[in-house]
Amino acid sequence: MAPRRTPIASGAGRQFAAMARDYWNSERRWLVRGAVLLLILLTLAQVALAIWVSYWHRDLFDALEARETGELLQLTLVFVLIFVLTMAVTALHLHVKRWVQLDWRQWMTALLLDQWMTGAHHYRLQFTPGEHDNPDGRIAEDIRIATEAAVGLAHSLLYSVLILGSFVDILLSVSGSATLPGTGLVVPGYMVVMAFLYAGAGTALGLLLGRPLIRSTNWLQTVEANLRFGLARARSHSEAIALMHGEGFERRSAARLFADVGRGWNRQTVAYLGIVSFSTGYGTLLPVFPILIAAPQYMAGAMSLGLLMQAAQAFQRLTSALSWPVDNLGELARCRASIDRIVSLYQDMLQLERGDHTPDQADGRIRVSHSRHPDLEIRGLRLSTPTGQLLLDDFDLHVRHGERILITGDPAVTVALFKAVAGLWPWGRGEIALPEGRELMFLPQHPFMPEGPLRAALCYPYEPARYDDAALHRALECAGIAWLARRLDDSDDWGRVLPLRAQQRLGMARLFLQQPGWVFIDQATDAFDAKDEICTMEMLHHELPSTTLLNISLHNGLSHFYDHKLVLKRQRPARIQSYRPVRDPLPEA
């Protein structure tokens, strides 16, 4: 079951919270809620152990001050119990927290993958405006950062709030009152007041110094993703780069990308200097400051050594809880940057699905649907480029089941028509009604070759278990690549090791294997010589006699295989030529 889709929210934080709410209410909600409840209970246990340790420290220092050996031995045994419980609670808490982080990441990855791999969004995003660069990196890396950081920050915030409530009471009970010098004014619980002033001043200065860190972290994550994408792109096109001797260009391109990383790194370093320097001084003073302000009471005999140490520890716990924003500023910046990247990608995909980025919005968009009619209907089709340049206007076409049409003409128009029927070309308007219940297969010029066993590449996009070996061998034989049958179980990068002609033959083998009712081919045999192309067409007629075929080809000499020839010219009416008499000729476009 796919995750429920969330309406677009006005802000990134609100949108991410809505996505988190959907996870909370997903079909696994009871398991998720149980894990979160267990996480909260374990956090309460951590706080309880911290309180216990505070009182244990007081008793320890009182026993040391009184030199009571028996009490010291008893406290040692108590500490062993505290030690064992702390390790057990911490280990269980870590396990549950990491389970929630992974489960949430898995759910959110499925949510964005569902959108990315729906309606050819992964393809159409390349041509739409918006902040959605490197969507693969956002799905793989930013979701990981956001979910891990969000759970970690939520836990630390809850822990800090609970510590705050617990140790305020402890500090109030042990610190007593103090008289302001020269005024005679008595301040009850003065150490609590000092803790709030100390943490408040530290938080205000830390947030002020850390504001540039959020912007620099966002920028650094963006340029890091650009570098990863550039290197991955060079790897995937390594053969073409080698043939063109483009290594120098690629090195310069990678150097420019890394220069951006260097600038982003330096910007983040400068942003870190202020916050790290301040945090270091703030943390160095923290253990000493409470002892100094409580020392007069100890010297006056108003508190024991144990109370002094408990007050100092409670002060540190309290200020640490109040300093949560400063202590987690870097993680907050990293989480916020990843949330922004996730939400912008998700929103752009939702808008793409609704057609918000489609040109000619006043006229609607190209609507591709399935009808109960057995024929293909194209009505009032207008095709434009992504920049709005008109390619074809007011185009109508009716293709009956079993007919075979050769499509030629302007390559820009023919390719746009091919992609429009496939649902990949939203730029324009009109209606395309595909026959329902009849499998429609598209063969592009460069067929996709997944890595792995050859049988998986041949059966793509279906699982290999769907076909037996006899069917696979027959398909390879019909496509003229029977020599590949012995390599069905070999794994390799077939898009790299096979030449284009063999890849196109493998694409034709998929056609013979899957036996679709409708086939739309886009120059999928242009690497063949004339004899091989004729043999392939003869084999198509023999093996798929009732399949409807629409073939975009710029080669001559194939017209006798088709009922009609459709000539497409840019911004001109299409011209249809018939080669064999049919019962109902195609109407003029």
PDB file of N, CA and C in Angstrom, residues 123-196:
ATOM      1  N   TYR A 123      11.561  11.901 -15.106  1.00  0.00           N
ATOM      2  CA  TYR A 123      11.976  12.446 -16.406  1.00  0.00           C
ATOM      3  C   TYR A 123      11.535  13.903 -16.556  1.00  0.00           C
ATOM      4  N   ARG A 124      10.301  14.188 -16.214  1.00  0.00           N
ATOM      5  CA  ARG A 124       9.746  15.518 -16.454  1.00  0.00           C
ATOM      6  C   ARG A 124      10.318  16.581 -15.531  1.00  0.00           C
ATOM      7  N   LEU A 125      10.841  16.164 -14.374  1.00  0.00           N
ATOM      8  CA  LEU A 125      11.437  17.136 -13.458  1.00  0.00           C
ATOM      9  C   LEU A 125      12.624  17.856 -14.087  1.00  0.00           C
ATOM     10  N   GLN A 126      13.287  17.195 -15.043  1.00  0.00           N
ATOM     11  CA  GLN A 126      14.441  17.811 -15.685  1.00  0.00           C
ATOM     12  C   GLN A 126      14.065  19.069 -16.447  1.00  0.00           C
ATOM     13  N   PHE A 127      12.807  19.196 -16.824  1.00  0.00           N
ATOM     14  CA  PHE A 127      12.376  20.290 -17.685  1.00  0.00           C
ATOM     15  C   PHE A 127      11.467  21.277 -16.953  1.00  0.00           C
ATOM     16  N   THR A 128      11.333  21.136 -15.646  1.00  0.00           N
ATOM     17  CA  THR A 128      10.430  22.004 -14.899  1.00  0.00           C
ATOM     18  C   THR A 128      11.228  22.882 -13.945  1.00  0.00           C
ATOM     19  N   PRO A 129      10.774  24.123 -13.730  1.00  0.00           N
ATOM     20  CA  PRO A 129      11.488  25.011 -12.797  1.00  0.00           C
ATOM     21  C   PRO A 129      11.263  24.584 -11.357  1.00  0.00           C
ATOM     22  N   GLY A 130      12.133  25.054 -10.493  1.00  0.00           N
ATOM     23  CA  GLY A 130      11.981  24.740  -9.076  1.00  0.00           C
ATOM     24  C   GLY A 130      13.274  24.243  -8.468  1.00  0.00           C
ATOM     25  N   GLU A 131      13.268  24.120  -7.129  1.00  0.00           N
ATOM     26  CA  GLU A 131      14.432  23.645  -6.382  1.00  0.00           C
ATOM     27  C   GLU A 131      14.328  22.142  -6.185  1.00  0.00           C
ATOM     28  N   HIS A 132      14.745  21.384  -7.199  1.00  0.00           N
ATOM     29  CA  HIS A 132      14.679  19.927  -7.099  1.00  0.00           C
ATOM     30  C   HIS A 132      15.890  19.278  -7.770  1.00  0.00           C
ATOM     31  N   ASP A 133      17.025  19.952  -7.764  1.00  0.00           N
ATOM     32  CA  ASP A 133      18.233  19.359  -8.358  1.00  0.00           C
ATOM     33  C   ASP A 133      18.629  18.120  -7.569  1.00  0.00           C
ATOM     34  N   ASN A 134      19.260  17.188  -8.252  1.00  0.00           N
ATOM     35  CA  ASN A 134      19.741  15.943  -7.642  1.00  0.00           C
ATOM     36  C   ASN A 134      18.668  15.237  -6.820  1.00  0.00           C
ATOM     37  N   PRO A 135      17.537  14.892  -7.431  1.00  0.00           N
ATOM     38  CA  PRO A 135      16.479  14.230  -6.644  1.00  0.00           C
ATOM     39  C   PRO A 135      16.919  12.902  -6.048  1.00  0.00           C
ATOM     40  N   ASP A 136      17.810  12.189  -6.751  1.00  0.00           N
ATOM     41  CA  ASP A 136      18.301  10.919  -6.193  1.00  0.00           C
ATOM     42  C   ASP A 136      19.070  11.133  -4.905  1.00  0.00           C
ATOM     43  N   GLY A 137      19.886  12.190  -4.859  1.00  0.00           N
ATOM     44  CA  GLY A 137      20.613  12.500  -3.635  1.00  0.00           C
ATOM     45  C   GLY A 137      19.694  12.936  -2.518  1.00  0.00           C
ATOM     46  N   ARG A 138      18.644  13.660  -2.848  1.00  0.00           N
ATOM     47  CA  ARG A 138      17.683  14.089  -1.822  1.00  0.00           C
ATOM     48  C   ARG A 138      16.967  12.888  -1.222  1.00  0.00           C
ATOM     49  N   ILE A 139      16.627  11.925  -2.074  1.00  0.00           N
ATOM     50  CA  ILE A 139      15.925  10.743  -1.580  1.00  0.00           C
ATOM     51  C   ILE A 139      16.870   9.855  -0.766  1.00  0.00           C
ATOM     52  N   ALA A 140      18.091   9.683  -1.247  1.00  0.00           N
ATOM     53  CA  ALA A 140      19.012   8.766  -0.580  1.00  0.00           C
ATOM     54  C   ALA A 140      19.671   9.385   0.645  1.00  0.00           C
ATOM     55  N   GLU A 141      20.069  10.656   0.559  1.00  0.00           N
ATOM     56  CA  GLU A 141      20.866  11.253   1.623  1.00  0.00           C
ATOM     57  C   GLU A 141      20.065  12.191   2.518  1.00  0.00           C
ATOM     58  N   ASP A 142      19.295  13.100   1.923  1.00  0.00           N
ATOM     59  CA  ASP A 142      18.600  14.092   2.738  1.00  0.00           C
ATOM     60  C   ASP A 142      17.510  13.472   3.601  1.00  0.00           C
ATOM     61  N   ILE A 143      16.844  12.450   3.101  1.00  0.00           N
ATOM     62  CA  ILE A 143      15.858  11.764   3.937  1.00  0.00           C
ATOM     63  C   ILE A 143      16.552  11.111   5.127  1.00  0.00           C
ATOM     64  N   ARG A 144      17.722  10.526   4.882  1.00  0.00           N
ATOM     65  CA  ARG A 144      18.467   9.915   5.994  1.00  0.00           C
ATOM     66  C   ARG A 144      18.826  10.964   7.041  1.00  0.00           C
ATOM     67  N   ILE A 145      19.357  12.090   6.596  1.00  0.00           N
ATOM     68  CA  ILE A 145      19.756  13.131   7.538  1.00  0.00           C
ATOM     69  C   ILE A 145      18.548  13.662   8.299  1.00  0.00           C
ATOM     70  N   ALA A 146      17.464  13.948   7.576  1.00  0.00           N
ATOM     71  CA  ALA A 146      16.293  14.556   8.212  1.00  0.00           C
ATOM     72  C   ALA A 146      15.662  13.629   9.237  1.00  0.00           C
ATOM     73  N   THR A 147      15.486  12.361   8.890  1.00  0.00           N
ATOM     74  CA  THR A 147      14.827  11.448   9.820  1.00  0.00           C
ATOM     75  C   THR A 147      15.712  11.133  11.021  1.00  0.00           C
ATOM     76  N   GLU A 148      16.991  10.893  10.775  1.00  0.00           N
ATOM     77  CA  GLU A 148      17.893  10.616  11.892  1.00  0.00           C
ATOM     78  C   GLU A 148      17.998  11.827  12.821  1.00  0.00           C
ATOM     79  N   ALA A 149      18.179  13.007  12.237  1.00  0.00           N
ATOM     80  CA  ALA A 149      18.340  14.205  13.055  1.00  0.00           C
ATOM     81  C   ALA A 149      17.048  14.564  13.776  1.00  0.00           C
ATOM     82  N   ALA A 150      15.912  14.424  13.094  1.00  0.00           N
ATOM     83  CA  ALA A 150      14.638  14.792  13.719  1.00  0.00           C
ATOM     84  C   ALA A 150      14.345  13.925  14.938  1.00  0.00           C
ATOM     85  N   VAL A 151      14.565  12.612  14.821  1.00  0.00           N
ATOM     86  CA  VAL A 151      14.331  11.720  15.966  1.00  0.00           C
ATOM     87  C   VAL A 151      15.338  12.018  17.075  1.00  0.00           C
ATOM     88  N   GLY A 152      16.606  12.200  16.705  1.00  0.00           N
ATOM     89  CA  GLY A 152      17.620  12.503  17.705  1.00  0.00           C
ATOM     90  C   GLY A 152      17.363  13.822  18.417  1.00  0.00           C
ATOM     91  N   LEU A 153      16.974  14.841  17.661  1.00  0.00           N
ATOM     92  CA  LEU A 153      16.688  16.142  18.263  1.00  0.00           C
ATOM     93  C   LEU A 153      15.443  16.097  19.133  1.00  0.00           C
ATOM     94  N   ALA A 154      14.421  15.370  18.687  1.00  0.00           N
ATOM     95  CA  ALA A 154      13.204  15.250  19.481  1.00  0.00           C
ATOM     96  C   ALA A 154      13.493  14.570  20.814  1.00  0.00           C
ATOM     97  N   HIS A 155      14.310  13.520  20.763  1.00  0.00           N
ATOM     98  CA  HIS A 155      14.663  12.835  22.018  1.00  0.00           C
ATOM     99  C   HIS A 155      15.452  13.751  22.944  1.00  0.00           C
ATOM    100  N   SER A 156      16.475  14.427  22.399  1.00  0.00           N
ATOM    101  CA  SER A 156      17.293  15.289  23.254  1.00  0.00           C
ATOM    102  C   SER A 156      16.484  16.454  23.811  1.00  0.00           C
ATOM    103  N   LEU A 157      15.518  16.964  23.028  1.00  0.00           N
ATOM    104  CA  LEU A 157      14.666  18.044  23.526  1.00  0.00           C
ATOM    105  C   LEU A 157      13.772  17.551  24.658  1.00  0.00           C
ATOM    106  N   LEU A 158      13.161  16.388  24.477  1.00  0.00           N
ATOM    107  CA  LEU A 158      12.334  15.819  25.540  1.00  0.00           C
ATOM    108  C   LEU A 158      13.163  15.560  26.796  1.00  0.00           C
ATOM    109  N   TYR A 159      14.335  15.008  26.616  1.00  0.00           N
ATOM    110  CA  TYR A 159      15.215  14.743  27.749  1.00  0.00           C
ATOM    111  C   TYR A 159      15.571  16.051  28.463  1.00  0.00           C
ATOM    112  N   SER A 160      15.858  17.091  27.696  1.00  0.00           N
ATOM    113  CA  SER A 160      16.224  18.373  28.297  1.00  0.00           C
ATOM    114  C   SER A 160      15.050  18.984  29.063  1.00  0.00           C
ATOM    115  N   VAL A 161      13.850  18.883  28.514  1.00  0.00           N
ATOM    116  CA  VAL A 161      12.674  19.420  29.203  1.00  0.00           C
ATOM    117  C   VAL A 161      12.435  18.675  30.514  1.00  0.00           C
ATOM    118  N   LEU A 162      12.553  17.354  30.484  1.00  0.00           N
ATOM    119  CA  LEU A 162      12.355  16.567  31.701  1.00  0.00           C
ATOM    120  C   LEU A 162      13.449  16.858  32.732  1.00  0.00           C
ATOM    121  N   ILE A 163      14.690  16.985  32.279  1.00  0.00           N
ATOM    122  CA  ILE A 163      15.792  17.340  33.175  1.00  0.00           C
ATOM    123  C   ILE A 163      15.553  18.720  33.778  1.00  0.00           C
ATOM    124  N   LEU A 164      15.078  19.642  32.938  1.00  0.00           N
ATOM    125  CA  LEU A 164      14.804  20.996  33.411  1.00  0.00           C
ATOM    126  C   LEU A 164      13.793  20.981  34.553  1.00  0.00           C
ATOM    127  N   GLY A 165      12.681  20.278  34.335  1.00  0.00           N
ATOM    128  CA  GLY A 165      11.658  20.221  35.375  1.00  0.00           C
ATOM    129  C   GLY A 165      12.142  19.529  36.639  1.00  0.00           C
ATOM    130  N   SER A 166      12.948  18.483  36.490  1.00  0.00           N
ATOM    131  CA  SER A 166      13.407  17.713  37.646  1.00  0.00           C
ATOM    132  C   SER A 166      14.470  18.460  38.442  1.00  0.00           C
ATOM    133  N   PHE A 167      15.446  19.038  37.765  1.00  0.00           N
ATOM    134  CA  PHE A 167      16.579  19.619  38.487  1.00  0.00           C
ATOM    135  C   PHE A 167      16.319  21.047  38.948  1.00  0.00           C
ATOM    136  N   VAL A 168      15.295  21.707  38.419  1.00  0.00           N
ATOM    137  CA  VAL A 168      14.873  22.973  39.022  1.00  0.00           C
ATOM    138  C   VAL A 168      14.430  22.731  40.457  1.00  0.00           C
ATOM    139  N   ASP A 169      13.643  21.677  40.649  1.00  0.00           N
ATOM    140  CA  ASP A 169      13.162  21.346  41.992  1.00  0.00           C
ATOM    141  C   ASP A 169      14.325  20.964  42.912  1.00  0.00           C
ATOM    142  N   ILE A 170      15.286  20.182  42.393  1.00  0.00           N
ATOM    143  CA  ILE A 170      16.441  19.793  43.208  1.00  0.00           C
ATOM    144  C   ILE A 170      17.264  21.023  43.593  1.00  0.00           C
ATOM    145  N   LEU A 171      17.531  21.882  42.623  1.00  0.00           N
ATOM    146  CA  LEU A 171      18.353  23.067  42.890  1.00  0.00           C
ATOM    147  C   LEU A 171      17.668  24.014  43.858  1.00  0.00           C
ATOM    148  N   LEU A 172      16.344  24.135  43.741  1.00  0.00           N
ATOM    149  CA  LEU A 172      15.610  24.984  44.681  1.00  0.00           C
ATOM    150  C   LEU A 172      15.730  24.457  46.107  1.00  0.00           C
ATOM    151  N   SER A 173      15.701  23.131  46.241  1.00  0.00           N
ATOM    152  CA  SER A 173      15.707  22.544  47.576  1.00  0.00           C
ATOM    153  C   SER A 173      17.077  22.570  48.235  1.00  0.00           C
ATOM    154  N   VAL A 174      18.167  22.581  47.451  1.00  0.00           N
ATOM    155  CA  VAL A 174      19.500  22.479  48.050  1.00  0.00           C
ATOM    156  C   VAL A 174      20.261  23.795  48.073  1.00  0.00           C
ATOM    157  N   SER A 175      19.877  24.752  47.210  1.00  0.00           N
ATOM    158  CA  SER A 175      20.695  25.965  47.119  1.00  0.00           C
ATOM    159  C   SER A 175      20.355  26.993  48.180  1.00  0.00           C
ATOM    160  N   GLY A 176      19.134  26.961  48.707  1.00  0.00           N
ATOM    161  CA  GLY A 176      18.765  27.928  49.729  1.00  0.00           C
ATOM    162  C   GLY A 176      18.617  29.327  49.159  1.00  0.00           C
ATOM    163  N   SER A 177      18.805  30.330  50.010  1.00  0.00           N
ATOM    164  CA  SER A 177      18.630  31.722  49.618  1.00  0.00           C
ATOM    165  C   SER A 177      19.951  32.462  49.768  1.00  0.00           C
ATOM    166  N   ALA A 178      20.013  33.600  49.104  1.00  0.00           N
ATOM    167  CA  ALA A 178      21.204  34.444  49.188  1.00  0.00           C
ATOM    168  C   ALA A 178      20.779  35.899  49.321  1.00  0.00           C
ATOM    169  N   THR A 179      21.585  36.691  49.991  1.00  0.00           N
ATOM    170  CA  THR A 179      21.309  38.116  50.181  1.00  0.00           C
ATOM    171  C   THR A 179      22.201  38.920  49.245  1.00  0.00           C
ATOM    172  N   LEU A 180      21.569  39.799  48.457  1.00  0.00           N
ATOM    173  CA  LEU A 180      22.348  40.636  47.551  1.00  0.00           C
ATOM    174  C   LEU A 180      23.214  41.598  48.355  1.00  0.00           C
ATOM    175  N   PRO A 181      24.497  41.644  48.054  1.00  0.00           N
ATOM    176  CA  PRO A 181      25.398  42.515  48.820  1.00  0.00           C
ATOM    177  C   PRO A 181      24.958  43.980  48.755  1.00  0.00           C
ATOM    178  N   GLY A 182      24.938  44.640  49.930  1.00  0.00           N
ATOM    179  CA  GLY A 182      24.645  46.064  50.014  1.00  0.00           C
ATOM    180  C   GLY A 182      23.180  46.427  49.922  1.00  0.00           C
ATOM    181  N   THR A 183      22.297  45.425  49.706  1.00  0.00           N
ATOM    182  CA  THR A 183      20.869  45.734  49.571  1.00  0.00           C
ATOM    183  C   THR A 183      20.029  45.089  50.657  1.00  0.00           C
ATOM    184  N   GLY A 184      20.491  44.009  51.207  1.00  0.00           N
ATOM    185  CA  GLY A 184      19.700  43.282  52.190  1.00  0.00           C
ATOM    186  C   GLY A 184      18.554  42.512  51.579  1.00  0.00           C
ATOM    187  N   LEU A 185      18.496  42.472  50.207  1.00  0.00           N
ATOM    188  CA  LEU A 185      17.422  41.764  49.513  1.00  0.00           C
ATOM    189  C   LEU A 185      17.739  40.277  49.455  1.00  0.00           C
ATOM    190  N   VAL A 186      16.818  39.461  49.940  1.00  0.00           N
ATOM    191  CA  VAL A 186      16.995  38.016  49.961  1.00  0.00           C
ATOM    192  C   VAL A 186      16.407  37.422  48.687  1.00  0.00           C
ATOM    193  N   VAL A 187      17.221  36.633  47.981  1.00  0.00           N
ATOM    194  CA  VAL A 187      16.786  35.968  46.737  1.00  0.00           C
ATOM    195  C   VAL A 187      16.665  34.480  47.015  1.00  0.00           C
ATOM    196  N   PRO A 188      15.423  33.939  47.155  1.00  0.00           N
ATOM    197  CA  PRO A 188      15.269  32.491  47.373  1.00  0.00           C
ATOM    198  C   PRO A 188      15.611  31.715  46.099  1.00  0.00           C
ATOM    199  N   GLY A 189      16.273  30.577  46.263  1.00  0.00           N
ATOM    200  CA  GLY A 189      16.642  29.753  45.106  1.00  0.00           C
ATOM    201  C   GLY A 189      17.508  30.509  44.121  1.00  0.00           C
ATOM    202  N   TYR A 190      18.493  31.276  44.647  1.00  0.00           N
ATOM    203  CA  TYR A 190      19.277  32.163  43.789  1.00  0.00           C
ATOM    204  C   TYR A 190      20.046  31.408  42.712  1.00  0.00           C
ATOM    205  N   MET A 191      20.424  30.144  42.969  1.00  0.00           N
ATOM    206  CA  MET A 191      21.175  29.400  41.965  1.00  0.00           C
ATOM    207  C   MET A 191      20.308  29.060  40.751  1.00  0.00           C
ATOM    208  N   VAL A 192      18.996  28.902  40.963  1.00  0.00           N
ATOM    209  CA  VAL A 192      18.092  28.686  39.838  1.00  0.00           C
ATOM    210  C   VAL A 192      18.035  29.932  38.968  1.00  0.00           C
ATOM    211  N   VAL A 193      17.971  31.094  39.636  1.00  0.00           N
ATOM    212  CA  VAL A 193      17.954  32.365  38.890  1.00  0.00           C
ATOM    213  C   VAL A 193      19.251  32.519  38.105  1.00  0.00           C
ATOM    214  N   MET A 194      20.380  32.212  38.741  1.00  0.00           N
ATOM    215  CA  MET A 194      21.667  32.332  38.063  1.00  0.00           C
ATOM    216  C   MET A 194      21.772  31.348  36.893  1.00  0.00           C
ATOM    217  N   ALA A 195      21.206  30.144  37.068  1.00  0.00           N
ATOM    218  CA  ALA A 195      21.243  29.162  35.983  1.00  0.00           C
ATOM    219  C   ALA A 195      20.463  29.665  34.772  1.00  0.00           C
ATOM    220  N   PHE A 196      19.283  30.248  35.002  1.00  0.00           N
ATOM    221  CA  PHE A 196      18.494  30.770  33.886  1.00  0.00           C
ATOM    222  C   PHE A 196      19.200  31.946  33.220  1.00  0.00           C
TER     223      PHE A 196
END
